[in-house]
Tab-separated table of C-alpha atoms and ligand atoms in Angstrom:
chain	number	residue	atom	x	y	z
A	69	UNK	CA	-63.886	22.312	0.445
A	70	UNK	CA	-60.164	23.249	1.045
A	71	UNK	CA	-57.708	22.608	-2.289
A	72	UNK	CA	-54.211	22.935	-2.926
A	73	UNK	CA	-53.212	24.200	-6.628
A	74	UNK	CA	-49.738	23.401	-7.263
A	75	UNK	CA	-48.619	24.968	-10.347
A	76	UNK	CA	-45.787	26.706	-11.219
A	77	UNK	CA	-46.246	29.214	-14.235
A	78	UNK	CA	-47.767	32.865	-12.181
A	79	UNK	CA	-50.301	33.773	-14.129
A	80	UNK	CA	-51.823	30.394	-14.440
A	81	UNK	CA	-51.971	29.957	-10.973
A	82	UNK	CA	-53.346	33.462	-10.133
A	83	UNK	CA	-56.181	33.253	-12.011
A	84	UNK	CA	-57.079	29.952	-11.104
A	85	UNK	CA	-56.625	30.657	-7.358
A	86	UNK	CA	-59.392	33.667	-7.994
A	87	UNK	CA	-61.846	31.483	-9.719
A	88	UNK	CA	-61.846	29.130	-7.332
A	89	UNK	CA	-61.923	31.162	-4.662
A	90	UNK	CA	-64.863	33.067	-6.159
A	91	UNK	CA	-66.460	29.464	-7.065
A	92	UNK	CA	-66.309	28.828	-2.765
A	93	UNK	CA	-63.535	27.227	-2.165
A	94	UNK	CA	-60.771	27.088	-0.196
A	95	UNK	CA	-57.630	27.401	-1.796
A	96	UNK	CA	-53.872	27.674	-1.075
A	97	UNK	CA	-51.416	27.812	-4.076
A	98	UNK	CA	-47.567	26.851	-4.149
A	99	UNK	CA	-45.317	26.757	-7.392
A	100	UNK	CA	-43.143	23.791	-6.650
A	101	UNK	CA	-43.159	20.509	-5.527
A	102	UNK	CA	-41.081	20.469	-2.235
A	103	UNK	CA	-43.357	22.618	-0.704
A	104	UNK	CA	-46.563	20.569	-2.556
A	105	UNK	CA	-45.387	18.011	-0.449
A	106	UNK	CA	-45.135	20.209	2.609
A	107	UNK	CA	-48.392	21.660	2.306
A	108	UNK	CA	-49.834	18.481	1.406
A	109	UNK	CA	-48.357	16.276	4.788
A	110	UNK	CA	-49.442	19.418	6.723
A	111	UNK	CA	-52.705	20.096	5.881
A	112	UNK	CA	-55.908	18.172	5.083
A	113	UNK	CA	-56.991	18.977	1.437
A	114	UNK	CA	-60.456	17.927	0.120
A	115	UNK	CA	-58.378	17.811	-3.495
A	116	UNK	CA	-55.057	17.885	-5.106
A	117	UNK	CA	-54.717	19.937	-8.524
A	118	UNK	CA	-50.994	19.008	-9.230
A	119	UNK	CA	-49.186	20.162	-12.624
A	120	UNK	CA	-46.654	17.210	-13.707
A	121	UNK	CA	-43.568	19.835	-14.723
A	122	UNK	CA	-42.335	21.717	-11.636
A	123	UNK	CA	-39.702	22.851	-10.007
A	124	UNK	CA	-37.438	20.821	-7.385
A	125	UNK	CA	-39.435	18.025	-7.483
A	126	UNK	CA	-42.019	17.334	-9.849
A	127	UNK	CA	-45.808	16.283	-9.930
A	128	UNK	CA	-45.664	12.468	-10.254
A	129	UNK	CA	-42.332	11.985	-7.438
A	130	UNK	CA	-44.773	14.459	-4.975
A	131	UNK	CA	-47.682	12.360	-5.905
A	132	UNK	CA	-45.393	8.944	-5.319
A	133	UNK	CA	-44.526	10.461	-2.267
A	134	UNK	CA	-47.964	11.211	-0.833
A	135	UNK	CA	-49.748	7.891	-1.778
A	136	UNK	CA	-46.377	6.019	-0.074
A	137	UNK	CA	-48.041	7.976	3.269
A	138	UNK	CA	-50.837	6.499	2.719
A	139	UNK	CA	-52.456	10.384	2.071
A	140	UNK	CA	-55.626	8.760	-0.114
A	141	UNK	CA	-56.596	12.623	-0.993
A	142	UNK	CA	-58.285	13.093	-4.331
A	143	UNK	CA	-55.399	14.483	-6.687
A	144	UNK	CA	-55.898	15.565	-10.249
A	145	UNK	CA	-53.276	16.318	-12.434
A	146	UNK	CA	-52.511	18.782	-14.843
A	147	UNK	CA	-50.249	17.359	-18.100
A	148	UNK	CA	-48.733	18.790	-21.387
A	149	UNK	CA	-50.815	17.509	-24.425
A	150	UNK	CA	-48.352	15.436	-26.084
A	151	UNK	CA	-47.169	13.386	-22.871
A	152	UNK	CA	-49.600	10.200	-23.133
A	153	UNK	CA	-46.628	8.729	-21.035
A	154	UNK	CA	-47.311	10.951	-18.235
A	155	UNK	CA	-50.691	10.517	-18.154
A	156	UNK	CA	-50.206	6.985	-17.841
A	157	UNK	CA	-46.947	7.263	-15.031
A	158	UNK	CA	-49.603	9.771	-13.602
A	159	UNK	CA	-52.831	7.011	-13.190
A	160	UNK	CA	-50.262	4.287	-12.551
A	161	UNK	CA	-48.810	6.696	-9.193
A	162	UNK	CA	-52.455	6.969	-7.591
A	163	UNK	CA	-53.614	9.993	-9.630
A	164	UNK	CA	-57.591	9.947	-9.761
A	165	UNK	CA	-57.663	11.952	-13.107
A	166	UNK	CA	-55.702	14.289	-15.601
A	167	UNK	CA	-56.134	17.342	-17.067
A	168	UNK	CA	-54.439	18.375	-20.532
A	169	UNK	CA	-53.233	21.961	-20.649
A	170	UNK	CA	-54.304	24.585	-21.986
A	171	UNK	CA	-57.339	23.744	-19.938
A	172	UNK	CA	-60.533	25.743	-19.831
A	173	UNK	CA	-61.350	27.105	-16.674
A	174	UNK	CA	-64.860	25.724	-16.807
A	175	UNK	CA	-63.131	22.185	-17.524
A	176	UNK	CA	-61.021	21.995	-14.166
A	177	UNK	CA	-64.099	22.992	-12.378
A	178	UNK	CA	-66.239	20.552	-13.910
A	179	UNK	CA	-63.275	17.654	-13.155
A	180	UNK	CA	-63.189	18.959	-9.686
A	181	UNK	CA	-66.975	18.278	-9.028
A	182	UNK	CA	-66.814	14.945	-10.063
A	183	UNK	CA	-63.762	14.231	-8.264
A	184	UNK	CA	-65.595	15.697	-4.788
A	185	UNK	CA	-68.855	13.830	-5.817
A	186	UNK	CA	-67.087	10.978	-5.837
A	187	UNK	CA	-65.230	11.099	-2.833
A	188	UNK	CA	-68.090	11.984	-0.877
A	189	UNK	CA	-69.909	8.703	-2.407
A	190	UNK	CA	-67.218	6.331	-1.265
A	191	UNK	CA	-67.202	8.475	2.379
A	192	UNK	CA	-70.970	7.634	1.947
A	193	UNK	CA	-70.968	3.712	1.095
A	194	UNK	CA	-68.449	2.858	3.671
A	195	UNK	CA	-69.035	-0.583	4.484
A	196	UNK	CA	-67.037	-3.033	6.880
A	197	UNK	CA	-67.294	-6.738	6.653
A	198	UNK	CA	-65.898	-9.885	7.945
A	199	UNK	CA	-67.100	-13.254	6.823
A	200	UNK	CA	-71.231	-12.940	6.392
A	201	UNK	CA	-70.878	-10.238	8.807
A	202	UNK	CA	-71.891	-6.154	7.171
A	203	UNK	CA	-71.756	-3.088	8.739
A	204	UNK	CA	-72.912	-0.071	6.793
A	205	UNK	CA	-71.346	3.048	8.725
A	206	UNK	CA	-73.415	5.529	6.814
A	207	UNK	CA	-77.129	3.673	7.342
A	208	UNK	CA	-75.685	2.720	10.159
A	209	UNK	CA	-76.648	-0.794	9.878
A	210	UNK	CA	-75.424	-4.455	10.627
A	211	UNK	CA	-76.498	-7.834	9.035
A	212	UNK	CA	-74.981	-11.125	9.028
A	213	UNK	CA	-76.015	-13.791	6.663
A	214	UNK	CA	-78.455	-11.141	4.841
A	215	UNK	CA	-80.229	-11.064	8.201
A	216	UNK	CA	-80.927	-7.427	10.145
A	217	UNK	CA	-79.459	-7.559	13.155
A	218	UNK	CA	-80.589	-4.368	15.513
A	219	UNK	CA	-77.362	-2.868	17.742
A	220	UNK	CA	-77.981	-0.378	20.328
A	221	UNK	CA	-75.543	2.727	20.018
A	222	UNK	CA	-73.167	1.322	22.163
A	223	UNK	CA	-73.099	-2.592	20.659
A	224	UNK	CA	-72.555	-1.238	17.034
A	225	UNK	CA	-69.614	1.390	18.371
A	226	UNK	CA	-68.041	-1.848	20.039
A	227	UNK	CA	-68.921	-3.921	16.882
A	228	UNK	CA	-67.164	-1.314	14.571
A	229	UNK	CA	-63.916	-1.760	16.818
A	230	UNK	CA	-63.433	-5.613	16.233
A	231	UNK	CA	-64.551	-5.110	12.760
A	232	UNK	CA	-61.517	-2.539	12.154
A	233	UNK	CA	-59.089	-4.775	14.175
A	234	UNK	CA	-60.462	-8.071	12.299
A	235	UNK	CA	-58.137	-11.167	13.649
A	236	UNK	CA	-56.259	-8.516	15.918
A	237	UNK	CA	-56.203	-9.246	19.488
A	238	UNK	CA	-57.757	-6.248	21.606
A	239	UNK	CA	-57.208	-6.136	25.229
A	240	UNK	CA	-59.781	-4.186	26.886
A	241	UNK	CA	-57.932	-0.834	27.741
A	242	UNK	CA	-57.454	-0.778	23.591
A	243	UNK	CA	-61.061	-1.670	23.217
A	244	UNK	CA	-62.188	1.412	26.086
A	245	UNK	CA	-59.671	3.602	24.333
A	246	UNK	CA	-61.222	3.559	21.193
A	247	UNK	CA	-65.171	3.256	22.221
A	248	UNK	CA	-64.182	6.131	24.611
A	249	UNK	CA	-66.498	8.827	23.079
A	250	UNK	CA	-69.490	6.854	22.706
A	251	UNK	CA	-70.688	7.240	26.155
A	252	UNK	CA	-68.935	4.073	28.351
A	253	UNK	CA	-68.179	4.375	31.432
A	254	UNK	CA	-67.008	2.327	34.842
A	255	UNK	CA	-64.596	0.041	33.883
A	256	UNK	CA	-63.647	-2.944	31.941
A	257	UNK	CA	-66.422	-4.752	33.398
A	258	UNK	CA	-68.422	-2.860	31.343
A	259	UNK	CA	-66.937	-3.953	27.809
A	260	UNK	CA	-67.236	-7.383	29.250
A	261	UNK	CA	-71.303	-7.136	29.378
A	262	UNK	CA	-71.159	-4.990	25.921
A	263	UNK	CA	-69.462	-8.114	24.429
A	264	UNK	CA	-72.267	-10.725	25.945
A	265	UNK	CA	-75.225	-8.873	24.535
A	266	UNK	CA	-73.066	-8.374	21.072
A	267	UNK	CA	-72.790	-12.191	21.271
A	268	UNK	CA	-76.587	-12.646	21.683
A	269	UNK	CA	-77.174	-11.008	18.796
A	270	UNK	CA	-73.775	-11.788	16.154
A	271	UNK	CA	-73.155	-15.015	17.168
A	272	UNK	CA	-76.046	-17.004	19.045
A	273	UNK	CA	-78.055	-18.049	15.972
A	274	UNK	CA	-75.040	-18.231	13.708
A	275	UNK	CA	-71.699	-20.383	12.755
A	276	UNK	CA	-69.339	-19.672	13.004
A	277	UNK	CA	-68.742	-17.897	16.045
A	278	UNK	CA	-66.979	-14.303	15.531
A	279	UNK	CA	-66.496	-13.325	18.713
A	280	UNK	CA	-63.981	-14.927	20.930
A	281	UNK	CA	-62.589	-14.116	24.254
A	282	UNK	CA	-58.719	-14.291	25.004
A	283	UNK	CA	-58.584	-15.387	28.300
A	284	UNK	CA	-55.854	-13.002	30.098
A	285	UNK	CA	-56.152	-10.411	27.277
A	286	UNK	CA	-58.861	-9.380	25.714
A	287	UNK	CA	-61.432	-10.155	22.673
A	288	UNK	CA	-60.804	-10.863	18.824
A	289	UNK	CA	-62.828	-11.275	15.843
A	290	UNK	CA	-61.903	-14.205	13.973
A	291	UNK	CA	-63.764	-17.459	12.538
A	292	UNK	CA	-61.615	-19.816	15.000
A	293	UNK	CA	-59.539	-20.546	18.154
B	27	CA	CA1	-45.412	23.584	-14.951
């Protein structure tokens, strides 16, 4: 687990950057917000422990920032006791919880856990769907209309692409591109005769059909023509 502590009074951050560390994790420390944000874009942090007041720019603009990049990391942040207003600004920006200084040391930890446990969860549950059509990417699993339907390796990896591209064209150099590190090979041919045996099993016994060909282009997923 790799975290960033941004937090700008010395001896706060010292001796939280030991505990940590002694607690396992990874940790890199910076005191202001311009370089938050640096070390946030620049490396990929497991968690986010972000005081509000800082120097240059502070807690909520860098966390405004981040979540405007579409960086979903988990960020907690630390606030002065009296600013309900911050905690609120702080939520409302894409924080994923507060922490009101002075803080305990066994407090943050405890907040961090729960912040990793749920991460991992959502990591865990990830689910992709279109129409009656579910894919479970942890169980590794497809259904459509409640039914089971069994997908070699191959079929789900192809399956998971038009599921991510939902209503999005694909020709079949994008679709190969993607799929590449599941084990195709020889062609676009072969994407062709992945897509027939995904058809068999998605769409044969079901309305209405997902699949559908482009003719000159590629495939889509989509409920019409
Ligand atoms: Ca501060």
């Amino acid at each position: 687990m790799k975290l960033l502590l941004v937090e700008d009074e010395p001896d706060l951050q010292e001796i939280t950057v030991k505990r940590l560390r002694s607690d396992g994790y990874i940790v890199d420390a910076c005191g202001d917000g311009v370089t938050a944000l640096d070390f946030a874009l620049a490396a990929n942090y497991d968690g986010i422990i972000l005081d509000i007041m800082l120097p240059q720019l502070d807690g909520l603009s860098v966390l405004r920032q981040l979540r405007t990049k579409g960086q979903t990391v988990p960020v907690l942040l630390l606030t002065a006791r009296d600013s309900i207003e911050d905690r609120v600004k702080g939520l409302d920006a894409g924080a994923d919880d507060y922490l009101i200084k002075p803080f305990s040391y066994a407090e943050l930890s405890a907040r961090i856990r729960a912040l990793m446990r749920r991460q991992t969860t959502e990591i865990a549950s990830e689910m992709l769907q279109y129409e009656d059509l579910v894919m479970d990417l942890s169980a590794r699993t497809v259904k459509r209309d409640g039914k089971n339907i069994v997908l070699t390796q191959r079929e789900f990896a192809l399956l998971e692409v038009l599921l991510r591209n939902k209503e999005i064209v694909l020709t079949r150099d994008k679709i190969e591109q993607q799929i590449y590190d599941f084990g195709f090979e020889g062609g676009s041919n072969v994407i062709d005769v992945y897509i027939r045996y995904l058809r068999k099993k998605i769409d044969q016994d079901f309305k209405p059909k997902l699949i559908h060909t482009v003719r000159g282009t590629g495939y889509v997923l989509r409920t019409g023509d």
